[in-house]
Amino acid sequence: QVHLVESGGGLVQPGGSLRLSCAASGSLFSLYDAGWYRQAPGKERELVAGITRSGIKNYADSVNGRFTISRDNAKNTAYLQMNSLEPEDTAVYYCNARRRSINTWGQGTQVTVSS
């Protein structure tokens, strides 16, 4: 089963950028669909962006045009490039990998957008 570790979170000013990374180990990452989710205080976890094994991408309306999801199967890593960040993007961001009945989460990384 795949094991996921996120990195790249931090504090950034509005309008700034961050790139999150999700390093996978323990299984062949290329077999999994991957996604980034986020959870803000007092809110439910929501899908931010997803990418299938074949590279098909989808985005939440709130981030479409600002965020870009990608993957490098040779490095067993998924990425989330976040541009034009807004205070509303503040949340814990989680990486997810899914294949058949397997649904795996990382531990999360905090993103705070504030001046």
Coordinates of N, CA and C in Angstrom, one line a residue:
Q1 N 0.8 -1.2 0.0 CA 0.0 0.0 0.0 C 0.9 1.2 0.0
V2 N 0.4 2.3 -0.7 CA 1.2 3.5 -0.8 C 1.2 4.3 0.5
H3 N 2.3 5.0 0.8 CA 2.4 5.9 1.9 C 2.8 7.3 1.4
L4 N 2.1 8.3 1.9 CA 2.2 9.6 1.3 C 2.7 10.6 2.3
V5 N 3.6 11.5 1.9 CA 4.1 12.6 2.8 C 4.1 13.9 2.0
E6 N 3.4 14.8 2.6 CA 3.2 16.2 1.9 C 4.3 17.1 2.5
S7 N 4.7 18.1 1.6 CA 5.6 19.1 2.1 C 5.3 20.4 1.2
G8 N 5.9 21.5 1.7 CA 5.8 22.7 0.9 C 4.8 23.7 1.4
G9 N 4.1 23.4 2.5 CA 3.2 24.4 3.0 C 4.0 25.5 3.8
G10 N 3.2 26.5 4.2 CA 3.8 27.6 4.9 C 2.9 28.8 4.9
L11 N 3.5 30.0 5.3 CA 2.8 31.3 5.4 C 3.2 32.1 4.1
V12 N 2.2 32.6 3.5 CA 2.5 33.4 2.3 C 1.5 34.6 2.3
Q13 N 1.9 35.7 1.7 CA 1.0 36.8 1.6 C 0.0 36.6 0.4
P14 N -1.1 37.3 0.5 CA -2.1 37.3 -0.6 C -1.5 37.7 -1.9
G15 N -1.8 36.9 -2.9 CA -1.2 37.1 -4.2 C 0.0 36.3 -4.4
G16 N 0.6 35.7 -3.4 CA 1.8 34.9 -3.5 C 1.5 33.5 -4.1
S17 N 2.6 32.7 -4.1 CA 2.6 31.3 -4.6 C 3.3 30.3 -3.7
L18 N 2.8 29.1 -3.8 CA 3.4 28.0 -3.1 C 3.3 26.8 -4.0
R19 N 4.3 25.8 -3.8 CA 4.2 24.5 -4.5 C 4.2 23.4 -3.4
L20 N 3.2 22.7 -3.4 CA 3.1 21.5 -2.5 C 3.6 20.3 -3.2
S21 N 4.2 19.4 -2.5 CA 4.7 18.1 -3.0 C 4.1 17.0 -2.2
C22 N 3.9 15.9 -2.9 CA 3.4 14.7 -2.2 C 4.2 13.5 -2.7
A23 N 5.1 13.1 -1.8 CA 6.0 12.0 -2.1 C 5.4 10.7 -1.7
A24 N 5.3 9.7 -2.6 CA 4.7 8.4 -2.4 C 5.8 7.4 -2.3
S25 N 5.6 6.4 -1.4 CA 6.5 5.3 -1.3 C 5.7 4.0 -0.9
G26 N 6.3 2.9 -1.1 CA 5.7 1.6 -0.7 C 4.9 0.9 -1.8
S27 N 4.6 1.6 -2.8 CA 3.9 0.9 -3.9 C 4.1 1.7 -5.2
L28 N 3.7 1.2 -6.3 CA 3.9 1.9 -7.6 C 2.9 3.0 -7.7
F29 N 3.3 4.2 -7.6 CA 2.5 5.4 -7.5 C 1.7 5.6 -8.9
S30 N 2.3 5.1 -10.0 CA 1.7 5.3 -11.3 C 0.4 4.6 -11.4
L31 N 0.1 3.6 -10.5 CA -1.1 2.8 -10.6 C -2.3 3.5 -9.9
Y32 N -2.0 4.6 -9.2 CA -3.0 5.3 -8.4 C -3.5 6.6 -9.1
D33 N -4.8 6.9 -8.9 CA -5.3 8.2 -9.1 C -4.9 9.1 -7.9
A34 N -4.6 10.3 -8.1 CA -4.1 11.2 -7.0 C -4.9 12.5 -6.9
G35 N -4.9 13.1 -5.7 CA -5.7 14.3 -5.6 C -5.2 15.1 -4.4
W36 N -5.5 16.4 -4.4 CA -5.3 17.3 -3.3 C -6.6 17.7 -2.7
Y37 N -6.7 17.6 -1.4 CA -7.9 18.1 -0.7 C -7.4 19.1 0.3
R38 N -8.4 19.9 0.8 CA -8.1 20.8 1.9 C -9.2 20.9 2.9
Q39 N -8.8 21.3 4.1 CA -9.8 21.4 5.2 C -9.5 22.6 6.0
A40 N -10.4 23.6 6.0 CA -10.3 24.8 6.8 C -11.0 24.6 8.1
P41 N -10.6 25.4 9.1 CA -11.2 25.2 10.5 C -12.7 25.4 10.4
G42 N -13.4 24.4 11.0 CA -14.9 24.4 11.0 C -15.5 24.0 9.7
K43 N -14.8 23.6 8.7 CA -15.3 23.2 7.4 C -15.0 21.8 7.1
E44 N -15.8 21.2 6.2 CA -15.5 19.9 5.7 C -14.3 19.8 4.8
R45 N -13.7 18.7 4.7 CA -12.6 18.5 3.7 C -13.2 18.5 2.3
E46 N -12.5 19.2 1.4 CA -13.1 19.4 0.1 C -12.0 19.1 -1.0
L47 N -12.4 18.6 -2.1 CA -11.5 18.3 -3.2 C -11.0 19.7 -3.8
V48 N -9.7 19.8 -4.0 CA -9.1 21.0 -4.6 C -8.8 20.6 -6.1
A49 N -8.1 19.5 -6.3 CA -7.7 19.1 -7.7 C -7.4 17.6 -7.7
G50 N -7.7 17.0 -8.8 CA -7.4 15.6 -9.0 C -6.7 15.3 -10.3
I51 N -5.9 14.2 -10.3 CA -5.3 13.8 -11.6 C -5.3 12.3 -11.6
T52 N -5.8 11.7 -12.7 CA -5.9 10.3 -12.9 C -4.6 9.7 -13.2
R53 N -4.5 8.3 -13.3 CA -3.3 7.6 -13.7 C -2.9 8.1 -15.1
S54 N -3.9 8.4 -15.9 CA -3.5 8.7 -17.3 C -3.3 10.2 -17.5
G55 N -3.4 11.0 -16.4 CA -3.1 12.4 -16.5 C -4.3 13.3 -16.7
I56 N -5.5 12.8 -16.6 CA -6.7 13.7 -16.7 C -6.8 14.5 -15.4
K57 N -7.0 15.8 -15.6 CA -7.1 16.7 -14.4 C -8.5 17.3 -14.2
N58 N -8.8 17.5 -13.0 CA -10.0 18.3 -12.7 C -9.7 19.2 -11.5
Y59 N -10.5 20.3 -11.4 CA -10.3 21.3 -10.4 C -11.6 21.8 -9.8
A60 N -11.5 22.2 -8.5 CA -12.6 22.9 -7.9 C -12.8 24.2 -8.6
D61 N -14.0 24.7 -8.7 CA -14.3 26.0 -9.3 C -13.5 27.1 -8.6
S62 N -13.3 27.0 -7.3 CA -12.7 28.1 -6.6 C -11.2 28.3 -6.9
V63 N -10.6 27.2 -7.4 CA -9.1 27.3 -7.7 C -8.8 27.2 -9.2
N64 N -9.8 26.9 -10.0 CA -9.6 26.8 -11.4 C -8.9 28.0 -12.0
G65 N -7.8 27.9 -12.7 CA -7.1 29.0 -13.3 C -6.0 29.6 -12.4
R66 N -6.0 29.2 -11.1 CA -5.0 29.6 -10.2 C -4.1 28.5 -9.7
F67 N -4.6 27.3 -9.6 CA -3.8 26.1 -9.1 C -3.6 25.1 -10.3
T68 N -2.5 24.4 -10.3 CA -2.2 23.4 -11.3 C -1.7 22.1 -10.6
I69 N -2.4 21.0 -10.9 CA -1.9 19.7 -10.3 C -1.1 19.0 -11.4
S70 N -0.1 18.3 -11.0 CA 0.7 17.5 -11.9 C 1.3 16.3 -11.1
R71 N 1.9 15.4 -11.9 CA 2.5 14.3 -11.3 C 3.8 13.9 -12.1
D72 N 4.7 13.3 -11.4 CA 5.9 12.8 -12.0 C 6.1 11.4 -11.5
N73 N 5.6 10.4 -12.3 CA 5.6 9.0 -11.8 C 7.0 8.5 -11.6
A74 N 8.0 9.0 -12.4 CA 9.3 8.5 -12.2 C 9.9 8.9 -10.9
K75 N 9.4 10.0 -10.3 CA 9.8 10.4 -9.0 C 8.8 10.0 -7.9
N76 N 7.7 9.3 -8.3 CA 6.7 9.0 -7.3 C 6.1 10.2 -6.6
T77 N 5.9 11.3 -7.3 CA 5.5 12.5 -6.6 C 4.4 13.2 -7.4
A78 N 3.5 13.8 -6.6 CA 2.5 14.7 -7.1 C 2.7 16.1 -6.6
Y79 N 2.3 17.0 -7.4 CA 2.5 18.4 -7.0 C 1.2 19.2 -7.1
L80 N 1.2 20.3 -6.4 CA 0.1 21.3 -6.5 C 0.7 22.7 -6.5
Q81 N 0.8 23.3 -7.7 CA 1.3 24.7 -7.8 C 0.1 25.6 -7.6
M82 N 0.3 26.5 -6.6 CA -0.8 27.4 -6.2 C -0.3 28.8 -6.4
N83 N -1.0 29.5 -7.3 CA -0.7 30.9 -7.6 C -1.8 31.8 -7.2
S84 N -1.6 33.1 -7.1 CA -2.6 34.1 -6.7 C -3.4 33.7 -5.5
L85 N -2.6 33.3 -4.5 CA -3.3 32.8 -3.3 C -4.1 33.8 -2.6
E86 N -5.2 33.4 -2.0 CA -6.1 34.3 -1.3 C -6.3 33.8 0.1
P87 N -6.7 34.7 1.0 CA -6.9 34.3 2.4 C -7.8 33.1 2.5
E88 N -8.8 33.0 1.6 CA -9.8 31.9 1.7 C -9.1 30.5 1.3
D89 N -7.9 30.5 0.8 CA -7.2 29.3 0.5 C -6.5 28.7 1.8
T90 N -6.5 29.4 2.9 CA -5.9 29.0 4.1 C -6.6 27.7 4.6
A91 N -5.8 26.7 4.8 CA -6.3 25.3 5.2 C -5.2 24.4 5.4
V92 N -5.5 23.2 5.9 CA -4.6 22.1 5.8 C -4.8 21.3 4.5
Y93 N -3.8 21.1 3.8 CA -3.9 20.5 2.5 C -3.4 19.0 2.6
Y94 N -4.2 18.1 2.1 CA -3.9 16.7 2.2 C -3.8 16.1 0.8
C95 N -2.8 15.2 0.7 CA -2.6 14.4 -0.6 C -3.4 13.1 -0.4
N96 N -4.0 12.7 -1.5 CA -4.8 11.4 -1.5 C -4.4 10.6 -2.7
A97 N -4.4 9.3 -2.5 CA -4.1 8.3 -3.6 C -5.1 7.2 -3.5
R98 N -5.7 6.9 -4.7 CA -6.8 5.9 -4.7 C -6.6 4.9 -5.8
R99 N -6.9 3.6 -5.5 CA -6.8 2.6 -6.5 C -7.7 1.4 -6.0
R100 N -8.7 1.1 -6.7 CA -9.7 0.1 -6.3 C -10.2 0.4 -4.9
S101 N -10.0 -0.5 -4.0 CA -10.6 -0.3 -2.7 C -9.6 0.4 -1.8
I102 N -8.4 0.8 -2.3 CA -7.4 1.5 -1.5 C -7.6 3.0 -1.6
N103 N -7.7 3.6 -0.4 CA -7.8 5.1 -0.3 C -6.9 5.6 0.8
T104 N -5.8 6.2 0.4 CA -4.7 6.6 1.3 C -4.6 8.1 1.4
W105 N -4.3 8.6 2.6 CA -4.1 10.0 2.9 C -2.8 10.3 3.5
G106 N -2.2 11.4 3.2 CA -1.0 11.9 3.9 C -1.4 12.6 5.2
Q107 N -0.4 13.1 5.9 CA -0.7 13.7 7.2 C -1.1 15.1 7.1
G108 N -1.0 15.8 5.9 CA -1.4 17.1 5.7 C -0.3 18.1 5.9
T109 N -0.4 19.3 5.2 CA 0.5 20.4 5.4 C -0.3 21.7 5.5
Q110 N 0.1 22.6 6.4 CA -0.7 23.8 6.6 C -0.3 24.9 5.6
V111 N -1.3 25.5 5.0 CA -1.1 26.6 4.1 C -1.8 27.8 4.8
T112 N -1.1 28.9 5.0 CA -1.7 30.1 5.6 C -1.5 31.3 4.7
V113 N -2.5 31.9 4.3 CA -2.4 33.1 3.4 C -2.9 34.3 4.2
S114 N -1.9 35.2 4.5 CA -2.2 36.3 5.4 C -1.1 37.4 5.2
S115 N -1.6 38.6 5.4 CA -0.6 39.7 5.3 C -0.1 40.1 6.7

